[in-house]
Short mmCIF file of C-alpha atoms in Angstrom, two decimals:
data_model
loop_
_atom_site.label_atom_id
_atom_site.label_comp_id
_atom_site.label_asym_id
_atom_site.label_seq_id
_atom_site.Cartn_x
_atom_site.Cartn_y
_atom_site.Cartn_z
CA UNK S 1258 -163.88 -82.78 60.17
CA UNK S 1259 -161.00 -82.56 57.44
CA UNK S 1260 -157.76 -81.98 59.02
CA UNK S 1261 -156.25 -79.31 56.33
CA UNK S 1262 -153.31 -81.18 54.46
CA UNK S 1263 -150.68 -80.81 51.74
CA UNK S 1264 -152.57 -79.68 48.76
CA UNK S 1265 -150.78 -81.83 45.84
CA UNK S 1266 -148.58 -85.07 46.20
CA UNK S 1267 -145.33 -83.69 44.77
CA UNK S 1268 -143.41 -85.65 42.89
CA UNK S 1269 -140.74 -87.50 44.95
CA UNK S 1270 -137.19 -87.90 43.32
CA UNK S 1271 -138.11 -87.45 39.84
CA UNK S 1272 -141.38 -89.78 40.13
CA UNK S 1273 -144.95 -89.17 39.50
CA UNK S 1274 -146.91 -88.09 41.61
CA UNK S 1275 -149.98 -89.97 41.20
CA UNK S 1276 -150.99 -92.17 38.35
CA UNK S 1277 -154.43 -93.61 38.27
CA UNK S 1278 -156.04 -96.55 35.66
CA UNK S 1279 -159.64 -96.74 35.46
CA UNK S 1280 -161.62 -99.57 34.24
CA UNK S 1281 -163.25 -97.60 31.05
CA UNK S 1282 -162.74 -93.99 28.83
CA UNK S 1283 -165.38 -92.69 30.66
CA UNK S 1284 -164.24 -93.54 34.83
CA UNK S 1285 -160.76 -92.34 33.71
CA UNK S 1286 -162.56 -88.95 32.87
CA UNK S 1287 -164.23 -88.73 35.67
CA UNK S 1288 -161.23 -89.80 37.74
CA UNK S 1289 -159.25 -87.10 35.64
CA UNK S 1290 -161.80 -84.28 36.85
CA UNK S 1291 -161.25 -85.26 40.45
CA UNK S 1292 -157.20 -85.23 40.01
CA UNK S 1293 -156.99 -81.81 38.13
CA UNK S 1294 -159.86 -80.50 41.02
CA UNK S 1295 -156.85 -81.60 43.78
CA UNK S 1296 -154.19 -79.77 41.71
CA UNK S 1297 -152.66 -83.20 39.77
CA UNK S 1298 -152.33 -83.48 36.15
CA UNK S 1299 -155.62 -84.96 35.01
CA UNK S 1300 -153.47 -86.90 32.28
CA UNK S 1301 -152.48 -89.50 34.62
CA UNK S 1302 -155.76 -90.35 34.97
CA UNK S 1303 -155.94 -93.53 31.86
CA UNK S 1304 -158.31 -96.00 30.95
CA UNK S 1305 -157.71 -99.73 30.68
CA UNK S 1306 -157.44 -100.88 34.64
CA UNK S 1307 -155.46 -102.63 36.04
CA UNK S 1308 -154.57 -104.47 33.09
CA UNK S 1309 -152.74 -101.21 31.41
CA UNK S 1310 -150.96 -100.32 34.95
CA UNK S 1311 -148.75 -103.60 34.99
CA UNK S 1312 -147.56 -102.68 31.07
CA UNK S 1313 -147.18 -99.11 32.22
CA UNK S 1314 -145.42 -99.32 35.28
CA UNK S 1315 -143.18 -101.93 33.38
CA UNK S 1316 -141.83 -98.55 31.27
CA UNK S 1317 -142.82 -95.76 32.82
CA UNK S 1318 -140.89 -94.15 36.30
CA UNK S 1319 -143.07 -95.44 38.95
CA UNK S 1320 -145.43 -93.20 40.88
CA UNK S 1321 -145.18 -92.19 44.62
CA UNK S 1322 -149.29 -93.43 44.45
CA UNK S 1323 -150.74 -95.96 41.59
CA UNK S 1324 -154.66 -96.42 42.01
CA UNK S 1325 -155.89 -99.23 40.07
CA UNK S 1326 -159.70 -100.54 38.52
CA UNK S 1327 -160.29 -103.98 39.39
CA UNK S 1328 -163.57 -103.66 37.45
CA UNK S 1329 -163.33 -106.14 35.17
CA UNK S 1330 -160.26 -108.50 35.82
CA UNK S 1331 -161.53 -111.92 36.55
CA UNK S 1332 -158.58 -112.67 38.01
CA UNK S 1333 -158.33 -109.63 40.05
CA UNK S 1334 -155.96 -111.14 42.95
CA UNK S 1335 -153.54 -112.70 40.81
CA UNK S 1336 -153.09 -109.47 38.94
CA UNK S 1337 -152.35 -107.30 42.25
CA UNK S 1338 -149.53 -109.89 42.62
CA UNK S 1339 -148.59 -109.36 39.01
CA UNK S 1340 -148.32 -105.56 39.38
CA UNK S 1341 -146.31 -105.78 42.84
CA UNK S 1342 -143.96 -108.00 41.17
CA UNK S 1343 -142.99 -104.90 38.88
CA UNK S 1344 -144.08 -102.02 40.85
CA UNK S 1345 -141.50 -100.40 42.81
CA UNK S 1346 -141.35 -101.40 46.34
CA UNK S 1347 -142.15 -97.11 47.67
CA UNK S 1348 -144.56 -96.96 45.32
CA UNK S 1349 -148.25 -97.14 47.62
CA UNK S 1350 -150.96 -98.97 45.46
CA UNK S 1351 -154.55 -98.23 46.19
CA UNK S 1352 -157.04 -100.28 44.61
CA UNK S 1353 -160.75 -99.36 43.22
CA UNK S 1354 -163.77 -101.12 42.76
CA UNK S 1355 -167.39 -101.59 42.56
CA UNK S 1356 -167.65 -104.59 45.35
CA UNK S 1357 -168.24 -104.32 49.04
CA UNK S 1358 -166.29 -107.47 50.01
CA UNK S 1359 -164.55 -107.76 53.30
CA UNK S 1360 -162.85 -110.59 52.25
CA UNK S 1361 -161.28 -109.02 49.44
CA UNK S 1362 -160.43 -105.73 51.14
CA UNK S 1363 -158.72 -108.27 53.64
CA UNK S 1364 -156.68 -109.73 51.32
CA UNK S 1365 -155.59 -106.89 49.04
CA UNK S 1366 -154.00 -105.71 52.53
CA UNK S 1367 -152.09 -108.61 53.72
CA UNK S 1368 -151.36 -108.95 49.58
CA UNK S 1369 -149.95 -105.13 50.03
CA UNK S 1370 -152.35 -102.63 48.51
CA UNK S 1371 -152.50 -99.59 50.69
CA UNK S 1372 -156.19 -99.18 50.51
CA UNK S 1373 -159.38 -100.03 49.02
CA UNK S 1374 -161.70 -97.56 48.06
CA UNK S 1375 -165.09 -98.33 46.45
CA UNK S 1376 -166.48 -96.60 43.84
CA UNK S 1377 -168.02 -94.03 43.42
CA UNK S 1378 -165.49 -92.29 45.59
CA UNK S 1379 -166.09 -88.98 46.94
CA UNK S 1380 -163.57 -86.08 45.82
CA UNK S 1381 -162.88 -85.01 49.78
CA UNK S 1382 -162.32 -89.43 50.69
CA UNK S 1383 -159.68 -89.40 47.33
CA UNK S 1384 -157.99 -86.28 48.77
CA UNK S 1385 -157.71 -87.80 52.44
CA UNK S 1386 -156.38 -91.56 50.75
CA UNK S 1387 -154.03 -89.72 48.59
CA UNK S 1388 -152.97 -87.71 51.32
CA UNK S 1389 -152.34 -91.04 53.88
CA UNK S 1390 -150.57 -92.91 50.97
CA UNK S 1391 -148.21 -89.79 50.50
CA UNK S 1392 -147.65 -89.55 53.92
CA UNK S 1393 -146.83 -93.81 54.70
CA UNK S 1394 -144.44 -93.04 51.65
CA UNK S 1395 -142.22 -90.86 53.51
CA UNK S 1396 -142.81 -92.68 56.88
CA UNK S 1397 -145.29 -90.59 58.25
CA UNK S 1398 -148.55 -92.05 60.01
CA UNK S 1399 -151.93 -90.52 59.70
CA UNK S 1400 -155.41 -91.38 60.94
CA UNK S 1401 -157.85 -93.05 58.38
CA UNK S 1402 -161.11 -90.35 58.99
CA UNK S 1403 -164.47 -91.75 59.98
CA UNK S 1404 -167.51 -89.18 59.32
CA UNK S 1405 -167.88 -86.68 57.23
CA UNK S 1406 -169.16 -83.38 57.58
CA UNK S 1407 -171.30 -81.03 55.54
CA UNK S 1408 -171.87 -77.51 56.00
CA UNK S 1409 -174.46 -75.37 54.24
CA UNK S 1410 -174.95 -71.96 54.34
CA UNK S 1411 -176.79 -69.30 52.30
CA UNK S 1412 -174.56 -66.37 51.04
CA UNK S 1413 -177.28 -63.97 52.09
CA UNK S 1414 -179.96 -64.00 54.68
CA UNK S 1415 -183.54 -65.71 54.05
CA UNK S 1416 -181.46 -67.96 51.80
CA UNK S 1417 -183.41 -71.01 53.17
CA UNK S 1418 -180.20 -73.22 54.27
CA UNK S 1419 -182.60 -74.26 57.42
CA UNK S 1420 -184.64 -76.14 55.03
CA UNK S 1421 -182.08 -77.23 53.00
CA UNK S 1422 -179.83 -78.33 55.78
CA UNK S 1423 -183.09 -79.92 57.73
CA UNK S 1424 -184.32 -81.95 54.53
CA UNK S 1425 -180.67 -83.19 53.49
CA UNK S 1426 -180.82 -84.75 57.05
CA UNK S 1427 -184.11 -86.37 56.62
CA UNK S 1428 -183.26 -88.27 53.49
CA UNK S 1429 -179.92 -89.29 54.12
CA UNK S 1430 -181.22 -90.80 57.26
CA UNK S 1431 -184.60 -92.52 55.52
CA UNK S 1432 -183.93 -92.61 51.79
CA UNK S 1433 -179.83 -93.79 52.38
CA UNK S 1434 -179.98 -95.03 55.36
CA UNK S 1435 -176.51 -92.79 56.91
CA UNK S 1436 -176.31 -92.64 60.38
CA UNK S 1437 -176.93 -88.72 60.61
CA UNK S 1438 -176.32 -85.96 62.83
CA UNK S 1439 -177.84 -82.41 62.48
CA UNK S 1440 -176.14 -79.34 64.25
CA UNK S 1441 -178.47 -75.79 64.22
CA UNK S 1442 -175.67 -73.55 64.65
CA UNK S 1443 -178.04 -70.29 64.39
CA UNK S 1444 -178.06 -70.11 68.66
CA UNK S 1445 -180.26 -66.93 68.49
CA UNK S 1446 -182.98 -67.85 65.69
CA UNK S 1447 -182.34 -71.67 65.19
CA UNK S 1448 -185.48 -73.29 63.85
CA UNK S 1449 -184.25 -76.86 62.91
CA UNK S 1450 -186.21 -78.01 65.91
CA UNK S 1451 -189.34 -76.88 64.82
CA UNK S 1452 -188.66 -77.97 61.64
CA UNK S 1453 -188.00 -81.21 62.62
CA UNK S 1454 -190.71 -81.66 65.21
CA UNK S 1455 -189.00 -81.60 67.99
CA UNK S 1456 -189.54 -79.67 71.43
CA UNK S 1457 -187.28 -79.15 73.99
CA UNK S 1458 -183.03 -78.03 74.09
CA UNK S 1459 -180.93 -80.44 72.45
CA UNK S 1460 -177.74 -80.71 73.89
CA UNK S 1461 -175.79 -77.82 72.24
CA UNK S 1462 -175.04 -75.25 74.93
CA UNK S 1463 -174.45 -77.53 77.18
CA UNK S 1464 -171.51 -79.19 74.86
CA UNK S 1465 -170.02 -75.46 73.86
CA UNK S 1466 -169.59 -74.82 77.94
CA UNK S 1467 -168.39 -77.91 78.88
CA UNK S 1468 -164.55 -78.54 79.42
CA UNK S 1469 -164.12 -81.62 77.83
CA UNK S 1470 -166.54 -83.12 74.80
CA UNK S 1471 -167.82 -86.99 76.08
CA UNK S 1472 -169.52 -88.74 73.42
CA UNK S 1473 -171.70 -90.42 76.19
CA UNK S 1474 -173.04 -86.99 76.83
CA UNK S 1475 -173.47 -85.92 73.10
CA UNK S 1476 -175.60 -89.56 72.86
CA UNK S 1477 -177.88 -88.49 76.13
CA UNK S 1478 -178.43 -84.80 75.13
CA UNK S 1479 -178.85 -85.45 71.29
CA UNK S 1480 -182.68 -85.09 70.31
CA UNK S 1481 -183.47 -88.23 68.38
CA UNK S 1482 -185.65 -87.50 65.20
CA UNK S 1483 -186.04 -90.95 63.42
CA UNK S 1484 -183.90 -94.43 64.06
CA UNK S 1485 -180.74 -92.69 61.94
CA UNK S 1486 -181.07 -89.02 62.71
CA UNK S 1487 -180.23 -86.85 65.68
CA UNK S 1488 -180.45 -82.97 66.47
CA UNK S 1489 -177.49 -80.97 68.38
CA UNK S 1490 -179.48 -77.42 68.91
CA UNK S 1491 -180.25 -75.31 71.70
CA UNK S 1492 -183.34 -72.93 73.03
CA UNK S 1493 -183.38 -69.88 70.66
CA UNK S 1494 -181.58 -67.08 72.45
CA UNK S 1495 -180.84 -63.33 71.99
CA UNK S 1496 -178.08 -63.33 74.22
CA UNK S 1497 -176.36 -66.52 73.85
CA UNK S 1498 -172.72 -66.20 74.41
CA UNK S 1499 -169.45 -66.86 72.44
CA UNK S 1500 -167.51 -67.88 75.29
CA UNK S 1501 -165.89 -70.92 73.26
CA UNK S 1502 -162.93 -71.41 71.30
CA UNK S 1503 -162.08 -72.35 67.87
CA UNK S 1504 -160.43 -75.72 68.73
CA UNK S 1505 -163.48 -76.79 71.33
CA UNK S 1506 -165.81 -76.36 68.03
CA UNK S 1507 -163.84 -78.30 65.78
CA UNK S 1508 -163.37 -81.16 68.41
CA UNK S 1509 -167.03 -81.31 68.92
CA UNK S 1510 -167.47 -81.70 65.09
CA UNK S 1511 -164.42 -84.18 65.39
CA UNK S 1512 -166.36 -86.15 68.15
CA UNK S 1513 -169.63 -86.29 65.96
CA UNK S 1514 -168.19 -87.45 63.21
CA UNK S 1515 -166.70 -90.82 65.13
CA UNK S 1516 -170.23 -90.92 65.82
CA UNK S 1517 -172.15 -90.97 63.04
CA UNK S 1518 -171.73 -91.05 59.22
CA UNK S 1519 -172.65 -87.86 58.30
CA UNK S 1520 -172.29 -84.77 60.70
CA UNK S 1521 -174.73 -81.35 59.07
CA UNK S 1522 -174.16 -78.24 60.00
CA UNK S 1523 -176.55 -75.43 59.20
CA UNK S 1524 -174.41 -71.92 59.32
CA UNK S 1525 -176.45 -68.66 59.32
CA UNK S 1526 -175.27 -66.34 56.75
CA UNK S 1527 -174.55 -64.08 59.77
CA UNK S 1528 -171.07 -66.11 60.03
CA UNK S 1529 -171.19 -66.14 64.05
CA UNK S 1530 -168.10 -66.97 65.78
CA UNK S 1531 -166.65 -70.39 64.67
CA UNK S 1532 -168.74 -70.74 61.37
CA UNK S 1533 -166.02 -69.74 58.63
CA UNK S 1534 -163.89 -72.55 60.85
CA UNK S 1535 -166.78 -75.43 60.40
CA UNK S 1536 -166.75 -74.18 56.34
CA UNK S 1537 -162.57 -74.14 56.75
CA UNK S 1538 -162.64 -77.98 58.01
CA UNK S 1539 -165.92 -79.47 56.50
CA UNK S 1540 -165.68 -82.31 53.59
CA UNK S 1541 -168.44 -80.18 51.64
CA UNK S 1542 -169.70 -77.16 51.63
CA UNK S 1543 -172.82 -76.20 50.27
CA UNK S 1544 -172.98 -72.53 49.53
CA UNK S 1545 -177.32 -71.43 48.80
CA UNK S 1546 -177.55 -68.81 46.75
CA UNK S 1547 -179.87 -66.97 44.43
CA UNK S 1548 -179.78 -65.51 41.01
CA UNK S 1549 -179.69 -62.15 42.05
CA UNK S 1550 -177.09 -58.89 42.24
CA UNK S 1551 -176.90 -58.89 46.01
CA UNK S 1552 -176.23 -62.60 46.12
CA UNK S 1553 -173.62 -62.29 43.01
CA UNK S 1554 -171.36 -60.04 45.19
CA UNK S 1555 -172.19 -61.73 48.20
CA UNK S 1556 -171.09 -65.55 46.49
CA UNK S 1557 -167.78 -63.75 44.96
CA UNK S 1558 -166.90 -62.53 48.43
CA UNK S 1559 -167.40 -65.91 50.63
CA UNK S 1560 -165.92 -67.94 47.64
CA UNK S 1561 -162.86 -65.98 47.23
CA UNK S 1562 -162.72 -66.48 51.74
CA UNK S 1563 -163.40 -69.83 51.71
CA UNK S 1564 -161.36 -70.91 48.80
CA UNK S 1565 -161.03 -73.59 46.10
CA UNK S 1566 -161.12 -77.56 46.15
CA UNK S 1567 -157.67 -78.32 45.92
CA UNK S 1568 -157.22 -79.50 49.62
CA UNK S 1569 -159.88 -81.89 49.36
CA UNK S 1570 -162.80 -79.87 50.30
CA UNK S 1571 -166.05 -80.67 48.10
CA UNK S 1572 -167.67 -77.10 47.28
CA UNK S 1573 -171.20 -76.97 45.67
CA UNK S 1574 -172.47 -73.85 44.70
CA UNK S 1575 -176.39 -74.28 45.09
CA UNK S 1576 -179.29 -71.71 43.62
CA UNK S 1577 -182.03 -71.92 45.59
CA UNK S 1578 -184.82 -69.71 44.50
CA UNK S 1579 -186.45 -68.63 47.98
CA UNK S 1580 -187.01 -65.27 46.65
CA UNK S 1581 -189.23 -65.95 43.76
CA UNK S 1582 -190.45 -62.92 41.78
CA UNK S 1583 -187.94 -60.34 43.65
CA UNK S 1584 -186.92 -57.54 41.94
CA UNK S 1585 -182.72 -57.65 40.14
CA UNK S 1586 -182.77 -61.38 38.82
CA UNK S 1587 -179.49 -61.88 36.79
CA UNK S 1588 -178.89 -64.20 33.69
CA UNK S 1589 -177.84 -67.71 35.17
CA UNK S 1590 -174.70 -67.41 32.33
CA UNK S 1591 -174.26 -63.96 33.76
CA UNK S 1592 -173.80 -64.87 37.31
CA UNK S 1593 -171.89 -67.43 37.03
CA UNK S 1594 -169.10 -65.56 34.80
CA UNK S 1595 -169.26 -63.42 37.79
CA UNK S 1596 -168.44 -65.48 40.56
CA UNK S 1597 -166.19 -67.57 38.37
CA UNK S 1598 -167.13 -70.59 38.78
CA UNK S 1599 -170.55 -72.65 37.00
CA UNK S 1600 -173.74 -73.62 39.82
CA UNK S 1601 -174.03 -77.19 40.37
CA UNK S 1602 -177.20 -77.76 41.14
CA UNK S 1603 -180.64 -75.55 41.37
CA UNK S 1604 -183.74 -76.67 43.29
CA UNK S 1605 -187.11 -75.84 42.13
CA UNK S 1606 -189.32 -73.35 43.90
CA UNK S 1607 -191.56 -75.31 46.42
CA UNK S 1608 -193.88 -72.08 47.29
CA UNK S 1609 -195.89 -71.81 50.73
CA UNK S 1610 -195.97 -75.85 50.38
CA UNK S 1611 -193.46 -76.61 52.92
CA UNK S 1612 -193.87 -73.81 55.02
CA UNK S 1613 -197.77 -74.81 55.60
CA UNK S 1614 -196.71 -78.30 56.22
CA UNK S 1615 -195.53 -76.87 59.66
CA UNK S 1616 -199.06 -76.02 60.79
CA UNK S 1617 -199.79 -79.65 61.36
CA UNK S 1618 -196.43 -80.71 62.86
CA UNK S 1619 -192.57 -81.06 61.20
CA UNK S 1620 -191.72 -80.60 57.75
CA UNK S 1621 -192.93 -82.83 55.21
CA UNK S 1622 -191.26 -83.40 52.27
CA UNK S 1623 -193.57 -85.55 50.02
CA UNK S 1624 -195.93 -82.27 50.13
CA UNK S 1625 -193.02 -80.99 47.43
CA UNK S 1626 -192.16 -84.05 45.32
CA UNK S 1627 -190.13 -81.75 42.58
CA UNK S 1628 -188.15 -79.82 45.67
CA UNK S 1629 -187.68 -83.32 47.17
CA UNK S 1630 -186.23 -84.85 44.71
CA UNK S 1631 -183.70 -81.67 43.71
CA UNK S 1632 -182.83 -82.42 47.42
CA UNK S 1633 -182.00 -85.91 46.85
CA UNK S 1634 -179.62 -85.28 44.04
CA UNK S 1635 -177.85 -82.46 46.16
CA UNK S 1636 -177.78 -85.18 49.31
CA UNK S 1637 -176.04 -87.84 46.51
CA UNK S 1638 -173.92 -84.90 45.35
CA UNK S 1639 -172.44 -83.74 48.81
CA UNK S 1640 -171.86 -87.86 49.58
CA UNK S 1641 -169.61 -87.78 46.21
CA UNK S 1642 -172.21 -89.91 44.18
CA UNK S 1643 -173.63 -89.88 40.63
CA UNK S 1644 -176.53 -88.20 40.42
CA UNK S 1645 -179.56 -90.75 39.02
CA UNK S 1646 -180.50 -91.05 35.74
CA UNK S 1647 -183.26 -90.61 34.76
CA UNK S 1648 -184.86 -92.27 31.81
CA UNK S 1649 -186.79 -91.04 28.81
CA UNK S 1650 -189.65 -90.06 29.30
CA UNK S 1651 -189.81 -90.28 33.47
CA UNK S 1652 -190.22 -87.51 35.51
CA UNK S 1653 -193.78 -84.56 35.92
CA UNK S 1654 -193.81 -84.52 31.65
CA UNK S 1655 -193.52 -88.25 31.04
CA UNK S 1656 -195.82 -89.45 34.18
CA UNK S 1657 -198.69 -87.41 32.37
CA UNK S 1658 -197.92 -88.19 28.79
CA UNK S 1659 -198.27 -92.20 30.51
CA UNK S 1660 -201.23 -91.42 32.07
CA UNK S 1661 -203.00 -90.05 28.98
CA UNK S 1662 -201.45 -92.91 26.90
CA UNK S 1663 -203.12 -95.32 29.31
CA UNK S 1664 -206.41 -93.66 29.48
CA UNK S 1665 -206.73 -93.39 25.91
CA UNK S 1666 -205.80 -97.19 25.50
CA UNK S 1667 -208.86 -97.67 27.82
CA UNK S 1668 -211.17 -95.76 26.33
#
């Protein structure tokens, strides 16, 4: 879970704070985005790489943090040396890239870059680097974090975060292969098992009343799904109990995420005792809502709790239509003026499809291809990728239109 830091990296003695060069116009925008999102000027986010940060550092103050693009250098070693020869010594240099080389990461560390991060990077990772490199800078030392976690949560009841929360687990497990872990925190009415298919407690009373959380324990009392997915849940009760404190939670989250990739937490929009905490600490937060009044004053209320990105935190504001043809739909322009701030994503309406999937055993995705697909994107989303492209003519529309095309070729 994210350990709530320092917002901003101040400037130190006169300095920037951070000053980033991206390998094209269009990274440094994106880069830009992230920056103003964590309360930095996004002007310090420039194009050129790593090329254009040894001229500027040569004439500029230097920054307390310089991220540099080695996208593009063919001599991407020798020009880390180049810019440490002119960099101020404080200054902590973190360098980006598309590879997944050990061997490089190695050596840009015994060279002297702080870190390697490697692209795309996700907006809560950037926050936690920045916030490291800050911290070495004025002699502090801070854990690198391992998992990540990601709550969702519908503003309103009936919101369908179980579903949600359940399929974002399946495909980051099957389609990106993350070592996943799914927590049903809904102790009275949890139905991830069923959704999932499978019978039996899984291990999460038991870790709320013990003492001390063991990870050998989590592993035995875990209900396996699939090779890369697990389930922390418990029996549905009506009188389960709250005897458990705030720090016991967030060290169980802690433990699960040195455990797997990914740590999922399905909050009921009840907010039980300990669920505004997992929202407080989690790397995103996925907030289901519809385009209704009810769910308008609802998202305005839980945004305004839960706060803004600047610490880090990835918020996605998700419409989910699970209440198709109800009565006080609002303009999507309308809504979103209201809750100040614009939805990120919406997922299609998948109908009684999914829910009669249960009658023959766990939920089953492919039975929605449109809903599982809007899922995909919001799984790449929370993980701090791009969303896919998709090219002309692919998708429902063009699959037809190249079906016809074919079958009038034939005939």
């Amino acid at each position: 879970m994210n350990d709530v830091s320092r917002n901003t990296l101040e400037p130190v003695g006169g300095k920037h704070g951070v000053a980033l060069f991206a390998a094209t116009e269009e990274e440094a925008r994106h880069f830009g985005e992230q920056l103003l999102r964590l309360g930095h000027s996004s002007d310090m986010a420039m194009s050129g790489g790593i090329a254009s940060a040894i001229g500027w550092t040569s004439s500029n103050p230097p920054p307390t943090v310089l991220l540099v693009d080695l996208d593009g250098d063919p001599l991407p070693l020798q020009s880390i040396q180049d810019l440490i020869e002119v960099c101020d010594p404080a200054c902590q240099i973190i360098a980006l890239g598309s590879r997944q080389d050990i061997d490089l990461y190695r050596t840009l560390l015994h060279s002297g870059v702080f870190d390697y991060l490697s692209k795309p990077v996700p907006l809560d990772l950037l926050a936690s680097v920045l916030s490291r490199a800050q911290g070495h800078a004025l002699g502090e030392i801070q854990s690198a974090r391992s998992g990540r976690t990601i709550a969702v949560t519908s503003v309103s009841g009936g919101g369908g975060a179980s579903t949600v929360a359940s399929g974002l687990a399946l495909l980051l497990s099957t389609q990106r292969h993350s070592s996943t872990a799914l927590v049903d925190f809904d102790r009275s009415n949890g139905d991830l098992a069923l959704l999932l298919g499978y019978e039996g407690d899984a291990g999460l009373a038991g870790a709320l009343a013990s003492e001390e959380i063991d990870a050998r324990f989590l592993q035995r009392a875990m209900g396996r799904i699939n090779d890369r997915l697990y389930l922390l849940a418990q029996e549905p009760s009506l009188y389960a109990d709250a005897n458990f404190s705030t720090e016991h939670l967030l060290t169980l989250g802690a433990s699960l995420c040195r455990m797997f990739n990914q740590v999922i937490w399905d909050l009921p929009a009840g907010r039980p005792q300990g669920s505004l905490d997992v929202l407080a600490h989690a790397q995103t937060r996925i907030l289901l809502t519809d385009f209704t009044v009810q769910d308008a004053r609802n998202s305005h209320r839980l945004l305004r709790e839960i706060g803004d990105e600047s610490a880090g935190q990835h918020l996605l504001l998700v419409a989910n239509p699970s209440r198709q043809g109800q009565a006080g739909i609002v303009e999507r322009s309308q809504f979103e003026e209201f809750v100040g701030r614009p939805v990120d994503l919406i997922l299609p309406h998948a109908g009684q499809v999914l829910g009669d999937s249960l009658l023959t055993g766990a939920l089953h995705l492919p039975s929605a291809p449109a809903f599982q697909a809007a899922l995909l994107d919001l799984a790449d989303l929370a993980c701090g990728r791009p969303l896919r492209k998709q090219a002309p003519g692919t998708g429902l529309v063009g699959r037809l239109k190249s079906a016809l095309t074919r079958n009038r070729s034939a005939a």
